[in-house]
mmCIF file of C-alpha atoms in Angstrom:
data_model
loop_
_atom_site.group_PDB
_atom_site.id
_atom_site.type_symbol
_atom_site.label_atom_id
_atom_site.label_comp_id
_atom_site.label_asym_id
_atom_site.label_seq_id
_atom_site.Cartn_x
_atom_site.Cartn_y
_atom_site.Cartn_z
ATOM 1 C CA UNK W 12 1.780 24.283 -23.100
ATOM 2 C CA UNK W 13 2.604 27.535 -21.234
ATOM 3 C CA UNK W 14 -0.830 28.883 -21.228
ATOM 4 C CA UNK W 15 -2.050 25.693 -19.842
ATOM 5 C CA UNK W 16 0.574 25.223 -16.970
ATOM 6 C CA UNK W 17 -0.479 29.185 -16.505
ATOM 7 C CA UNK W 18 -4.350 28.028 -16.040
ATOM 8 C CA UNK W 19 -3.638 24.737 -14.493
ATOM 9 C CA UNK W 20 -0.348 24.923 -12.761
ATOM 10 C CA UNK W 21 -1.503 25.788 -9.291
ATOM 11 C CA UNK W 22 -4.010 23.213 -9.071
ATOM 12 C CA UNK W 23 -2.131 20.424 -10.528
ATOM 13 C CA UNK W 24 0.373 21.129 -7.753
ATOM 14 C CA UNK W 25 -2.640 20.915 -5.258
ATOM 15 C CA UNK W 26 -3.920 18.096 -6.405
ATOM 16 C CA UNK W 27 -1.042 16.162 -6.478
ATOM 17 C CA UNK W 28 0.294 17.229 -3.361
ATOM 18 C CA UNK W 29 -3.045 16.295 -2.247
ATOM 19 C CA UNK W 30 -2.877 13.035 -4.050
ATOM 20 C CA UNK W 31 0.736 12.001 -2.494
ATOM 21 C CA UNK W 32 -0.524 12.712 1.081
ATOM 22 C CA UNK W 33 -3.742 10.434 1.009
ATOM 23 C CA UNK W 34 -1.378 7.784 -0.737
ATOM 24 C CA UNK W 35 1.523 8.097 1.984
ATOM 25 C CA UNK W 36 -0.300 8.277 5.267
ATOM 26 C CA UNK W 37 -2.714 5.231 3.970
ATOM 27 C CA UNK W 38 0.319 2.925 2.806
ATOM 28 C CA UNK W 39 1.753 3.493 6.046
ATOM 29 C CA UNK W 40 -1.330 2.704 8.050
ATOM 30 C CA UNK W 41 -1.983 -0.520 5.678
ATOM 31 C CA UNK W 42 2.143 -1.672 5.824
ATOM 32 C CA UNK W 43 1.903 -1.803 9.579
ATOM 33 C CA UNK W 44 -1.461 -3.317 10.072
ATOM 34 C CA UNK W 45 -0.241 -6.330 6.782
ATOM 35 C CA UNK W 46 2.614 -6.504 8.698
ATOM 36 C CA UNK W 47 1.291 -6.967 12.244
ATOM 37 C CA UNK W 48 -1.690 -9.415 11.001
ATOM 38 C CA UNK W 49 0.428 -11.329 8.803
ATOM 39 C CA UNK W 50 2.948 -12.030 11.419
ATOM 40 C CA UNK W 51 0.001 -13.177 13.821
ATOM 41 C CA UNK W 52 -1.770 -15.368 11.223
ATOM 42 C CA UNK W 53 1.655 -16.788 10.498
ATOM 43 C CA UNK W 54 1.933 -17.664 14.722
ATOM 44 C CA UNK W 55 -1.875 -19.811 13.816
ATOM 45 C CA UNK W 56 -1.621 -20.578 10.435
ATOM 46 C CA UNK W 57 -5.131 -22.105 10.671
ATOM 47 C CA UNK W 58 -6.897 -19.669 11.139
ATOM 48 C CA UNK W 59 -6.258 -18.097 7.487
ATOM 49 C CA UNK W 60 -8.261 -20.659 6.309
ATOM 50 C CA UNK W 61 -11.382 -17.965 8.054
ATOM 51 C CA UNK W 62 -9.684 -14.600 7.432
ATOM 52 C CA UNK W 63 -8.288 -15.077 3.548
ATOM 53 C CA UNK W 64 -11.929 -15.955 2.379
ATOM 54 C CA UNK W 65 -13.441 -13.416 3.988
ATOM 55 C CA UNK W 66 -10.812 -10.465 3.090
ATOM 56 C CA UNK W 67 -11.197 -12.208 -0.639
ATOM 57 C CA UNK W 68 -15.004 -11.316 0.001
ATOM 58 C CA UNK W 69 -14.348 -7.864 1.129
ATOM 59 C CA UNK W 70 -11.908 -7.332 -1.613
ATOM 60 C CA UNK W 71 -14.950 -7.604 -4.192
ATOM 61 C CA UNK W 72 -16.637 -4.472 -2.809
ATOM 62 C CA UNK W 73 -15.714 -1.880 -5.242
ATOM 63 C CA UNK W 74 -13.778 0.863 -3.724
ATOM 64 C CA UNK W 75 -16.949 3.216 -4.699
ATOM 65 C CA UNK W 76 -19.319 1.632 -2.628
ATOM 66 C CA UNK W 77 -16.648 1.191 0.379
ATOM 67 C CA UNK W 78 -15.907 4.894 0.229
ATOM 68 C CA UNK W 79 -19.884 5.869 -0.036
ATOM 69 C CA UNK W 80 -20.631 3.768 2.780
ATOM 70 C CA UNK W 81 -17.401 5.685 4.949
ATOM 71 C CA UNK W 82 -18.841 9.066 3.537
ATOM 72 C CA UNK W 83 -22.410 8.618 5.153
ATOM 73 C CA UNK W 84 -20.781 7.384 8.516
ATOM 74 C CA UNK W 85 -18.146 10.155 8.869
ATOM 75 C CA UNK W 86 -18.622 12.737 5.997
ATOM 76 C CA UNK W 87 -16.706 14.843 3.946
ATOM 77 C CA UNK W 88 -13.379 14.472 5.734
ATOM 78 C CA UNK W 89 -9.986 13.077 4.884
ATOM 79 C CA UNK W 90 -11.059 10.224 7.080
ATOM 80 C CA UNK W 91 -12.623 8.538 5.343
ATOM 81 C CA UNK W 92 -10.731 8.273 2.351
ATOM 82 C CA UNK W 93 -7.642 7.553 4.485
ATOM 83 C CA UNK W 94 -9.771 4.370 6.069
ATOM 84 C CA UNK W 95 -10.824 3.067 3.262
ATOM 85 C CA UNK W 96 -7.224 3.495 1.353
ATOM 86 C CA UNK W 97 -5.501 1.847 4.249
ATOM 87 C CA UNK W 98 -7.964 -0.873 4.580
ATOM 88 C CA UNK W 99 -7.454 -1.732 0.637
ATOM 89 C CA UNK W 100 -3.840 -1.082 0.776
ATOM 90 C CA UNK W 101 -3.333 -3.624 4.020
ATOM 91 C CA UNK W 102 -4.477 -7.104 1.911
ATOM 92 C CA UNK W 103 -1.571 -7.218 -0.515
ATOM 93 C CA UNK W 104 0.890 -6.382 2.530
ATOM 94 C CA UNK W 105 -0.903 -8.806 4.585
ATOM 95 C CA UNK W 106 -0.847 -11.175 2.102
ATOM 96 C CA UNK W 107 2.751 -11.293 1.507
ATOM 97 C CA UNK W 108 3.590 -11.469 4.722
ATOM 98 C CA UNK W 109 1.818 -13.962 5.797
ATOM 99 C CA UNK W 110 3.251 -16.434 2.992
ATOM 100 C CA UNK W 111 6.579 -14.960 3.189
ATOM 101 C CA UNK W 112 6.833 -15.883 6.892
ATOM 102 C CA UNK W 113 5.327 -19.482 5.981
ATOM 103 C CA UNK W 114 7.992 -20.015 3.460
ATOM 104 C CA UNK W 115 11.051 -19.554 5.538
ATOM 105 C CA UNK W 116 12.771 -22.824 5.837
ATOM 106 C CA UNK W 117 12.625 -24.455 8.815
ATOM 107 C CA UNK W 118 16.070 -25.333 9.156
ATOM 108 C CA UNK W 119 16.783 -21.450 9.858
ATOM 109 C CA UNK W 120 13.684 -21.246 12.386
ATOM 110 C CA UNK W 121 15.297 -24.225 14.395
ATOM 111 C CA UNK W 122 19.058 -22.979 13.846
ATOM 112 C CA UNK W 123 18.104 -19.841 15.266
ATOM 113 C CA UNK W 124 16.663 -22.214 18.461
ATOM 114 C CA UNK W 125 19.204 -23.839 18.764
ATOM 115 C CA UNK W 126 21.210 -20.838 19.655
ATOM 116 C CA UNK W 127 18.725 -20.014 22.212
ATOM 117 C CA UNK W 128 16.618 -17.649 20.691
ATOM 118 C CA UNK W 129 13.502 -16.845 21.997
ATOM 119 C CA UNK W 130 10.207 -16.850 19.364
ATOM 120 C CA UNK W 131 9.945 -13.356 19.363
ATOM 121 C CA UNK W 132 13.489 -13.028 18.700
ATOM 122 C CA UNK W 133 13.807 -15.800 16.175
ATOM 123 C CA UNK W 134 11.022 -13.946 14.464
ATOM 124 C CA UNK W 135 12.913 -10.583 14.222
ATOM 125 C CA UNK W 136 16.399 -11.737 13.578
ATOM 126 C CA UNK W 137 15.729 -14.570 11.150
ATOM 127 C CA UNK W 138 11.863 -14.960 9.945
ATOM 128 C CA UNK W 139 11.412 -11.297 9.051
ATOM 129 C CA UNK W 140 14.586 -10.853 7.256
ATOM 130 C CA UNK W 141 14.042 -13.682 4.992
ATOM 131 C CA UNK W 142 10.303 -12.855 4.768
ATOM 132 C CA UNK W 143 11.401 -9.259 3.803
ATOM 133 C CA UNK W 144 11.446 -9.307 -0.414
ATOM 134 C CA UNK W 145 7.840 -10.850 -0.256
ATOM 135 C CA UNK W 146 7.065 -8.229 2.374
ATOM 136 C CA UNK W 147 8.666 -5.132 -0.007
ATOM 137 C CA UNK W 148 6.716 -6.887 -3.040
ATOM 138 C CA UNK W 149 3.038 -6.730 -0.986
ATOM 139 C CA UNK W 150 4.030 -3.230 -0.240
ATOM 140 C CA UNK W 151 4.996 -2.088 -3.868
ATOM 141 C CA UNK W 152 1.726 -3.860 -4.957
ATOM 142 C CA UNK W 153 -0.516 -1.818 -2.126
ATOM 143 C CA UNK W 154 1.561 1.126 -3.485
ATOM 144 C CA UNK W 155 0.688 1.132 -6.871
ATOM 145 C CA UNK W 156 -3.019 0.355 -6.074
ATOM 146 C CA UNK W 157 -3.638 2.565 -3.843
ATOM 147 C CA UNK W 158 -2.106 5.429 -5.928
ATOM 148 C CA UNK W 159 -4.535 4.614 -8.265
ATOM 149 C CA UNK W 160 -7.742 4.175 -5.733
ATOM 150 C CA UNK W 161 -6.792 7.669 -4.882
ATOM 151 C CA UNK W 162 -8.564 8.783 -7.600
ATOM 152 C CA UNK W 163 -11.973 7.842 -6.058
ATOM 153 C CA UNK W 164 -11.182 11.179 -3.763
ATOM 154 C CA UNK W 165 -12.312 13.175 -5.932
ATOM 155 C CA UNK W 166 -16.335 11.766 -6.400
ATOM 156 C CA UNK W 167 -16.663 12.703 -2.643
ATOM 157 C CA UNK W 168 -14.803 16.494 -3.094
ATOM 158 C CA UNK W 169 -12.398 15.304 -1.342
ATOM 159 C CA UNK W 170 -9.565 16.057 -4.318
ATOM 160 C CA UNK W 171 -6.361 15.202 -5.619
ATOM 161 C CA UNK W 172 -5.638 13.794 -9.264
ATOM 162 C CA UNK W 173 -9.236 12.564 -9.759
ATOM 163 C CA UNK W 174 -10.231 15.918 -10.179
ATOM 164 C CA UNK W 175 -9.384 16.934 -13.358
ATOM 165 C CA UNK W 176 -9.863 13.369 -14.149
ATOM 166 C CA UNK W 177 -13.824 13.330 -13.461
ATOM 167 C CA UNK W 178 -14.273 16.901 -14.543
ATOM 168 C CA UNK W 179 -12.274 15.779 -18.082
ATOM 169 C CA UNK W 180 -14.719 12.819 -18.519
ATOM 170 C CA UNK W 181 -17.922 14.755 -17.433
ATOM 171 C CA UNK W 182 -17.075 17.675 -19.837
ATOM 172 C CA UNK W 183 -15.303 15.806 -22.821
ATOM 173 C CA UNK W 184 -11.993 17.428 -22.172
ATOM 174 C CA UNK W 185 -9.377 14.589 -23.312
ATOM 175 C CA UNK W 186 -6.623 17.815 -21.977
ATOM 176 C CA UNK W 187 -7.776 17.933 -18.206
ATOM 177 C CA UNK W 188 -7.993 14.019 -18.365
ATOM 178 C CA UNK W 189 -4.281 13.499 -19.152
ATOM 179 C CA UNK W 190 -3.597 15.995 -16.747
ATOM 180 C CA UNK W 191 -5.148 14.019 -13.857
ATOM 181 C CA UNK W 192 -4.008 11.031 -15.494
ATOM 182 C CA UNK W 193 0.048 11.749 -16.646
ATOM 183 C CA UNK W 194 1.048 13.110 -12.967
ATOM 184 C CA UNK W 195 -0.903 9.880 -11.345
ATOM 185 C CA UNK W 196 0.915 7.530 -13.900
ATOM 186 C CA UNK W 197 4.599 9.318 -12.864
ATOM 187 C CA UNK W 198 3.772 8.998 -9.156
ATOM 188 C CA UNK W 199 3.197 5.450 -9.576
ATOM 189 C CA UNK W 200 6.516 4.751 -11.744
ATOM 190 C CA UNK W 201 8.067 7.194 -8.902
ATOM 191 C CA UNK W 202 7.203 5.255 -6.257
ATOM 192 C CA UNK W 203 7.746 2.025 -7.192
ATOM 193 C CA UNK W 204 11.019 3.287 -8.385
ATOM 194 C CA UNK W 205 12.082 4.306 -4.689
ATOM 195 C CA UNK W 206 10.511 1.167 -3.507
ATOM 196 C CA UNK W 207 12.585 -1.061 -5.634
ATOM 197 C CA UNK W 208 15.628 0.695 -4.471
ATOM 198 C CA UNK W 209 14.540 0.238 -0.745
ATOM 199 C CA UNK W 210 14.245 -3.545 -1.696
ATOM 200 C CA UNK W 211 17.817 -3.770 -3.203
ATOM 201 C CA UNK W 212 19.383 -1.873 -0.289
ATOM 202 C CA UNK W 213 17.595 -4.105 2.633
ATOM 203 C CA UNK W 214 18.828 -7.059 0.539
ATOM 204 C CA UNK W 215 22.611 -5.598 0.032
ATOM 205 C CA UNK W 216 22.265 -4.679 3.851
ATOM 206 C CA UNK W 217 21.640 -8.969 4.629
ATOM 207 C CA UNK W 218 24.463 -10.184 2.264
ATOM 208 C CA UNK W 219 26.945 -8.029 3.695
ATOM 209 C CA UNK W 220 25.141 -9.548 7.182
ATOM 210 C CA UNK W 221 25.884 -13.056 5.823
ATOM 211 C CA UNK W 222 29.547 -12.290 4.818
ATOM 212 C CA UNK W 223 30.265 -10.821 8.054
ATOM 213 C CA UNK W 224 29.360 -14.192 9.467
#
């Protein structure tokens, strides 16, 4: 075990600091955009009946062939794994927020007009807030995905886990596959771990709301 970490160490550490980036900045980019578009396809709910098919239609492209098609547009850059990671990491969030706004109760939506609220602020105060476990469940669902589409860096040398993944399947070396694979597993347990606990404290944070009032 010590002679591998000696051999290995330093480019496990890369590659999975390399791994955590492309995963962070493209969950980021995808939360915001599920968020924003599933709040405005909540405002005209009939227009989902356009968008879901098609993004079900995208969603069949395997990541491979997204990422191939990126690569010959923009080349080997972190670009374009970040695009397509975001883009693939945006449908779950989307998703979720789009049916977690459509399943607040409308008593709450026309309490919170009746004290004068304004849409926008109706959608803040109450929709969102209510909305917010399906919203945390889309993200920990893009999370664990994307961690795992991450991989796909690696067929365009653009690294991280996949590395020793690919190079243990192309050379028969079951050791440099669990090495790609055991740190990619623990990153996603990791993560949802800390998303989970971001999901408990939000909803700890409204009850103690509620109680005040």
């Amino acid at each position: 075990m010590k002679e591998l970490f000696e051999t290995y160490g330093e480019l496990l550490l890369k590659a999975t600091l390399t791994h955590i980036f492309y995963v962070v900045v493209s969950v980021l980019i995808g939360f915001i955009l599920g968020v924003v578009l599933g709040i405005l396809l909540s405002r005209i709910p009939k227009f989902s009946n356009i968008i879901f098919p098609l993004l079900s239609v995208f969603q069949t492209i395997p990541g491979l062939v997204f990422i191939g098609l990126l690569f010959f547009w923009l080349g080997m850059t972190p670009l374009t794994i970040i695009i397509a990671l975001s883009i693939y990491s945006m449908f779950p969030v989307l998703k979720n927020t789009y049916s977690g706004l459509l399943d607040v109760d409308k008593k709450y939506i026309d309490a919170a007009r009746g004290c004068g609220m304004s849409s926008f602020q109706s959608l803040v105060k109450v929709e969102l807030p209510l909305a917010v476990p399906s919203i945390i469940s889309g993200l920990r669902i893009a999370t664990i995905y994307t961690i795992s589409w991450a991989v796909l860096a690696s067929m365009i040398g653009l690294g991280g886990l996949g590395d020793f993944i690919y190079q243990g399947t192309s050379s028969n070396n079951n050791t440099l596959i669990l090495l790609g694979a055991i740190p990619a597993a623990l990153l996603a347990i990791g993560f949802g771990f800390l998303i989970d606990l971001l999901q408990k404290k939000l909803s700890m944070k409204g009850t103690k709301k509620e109680e005040q009032k």
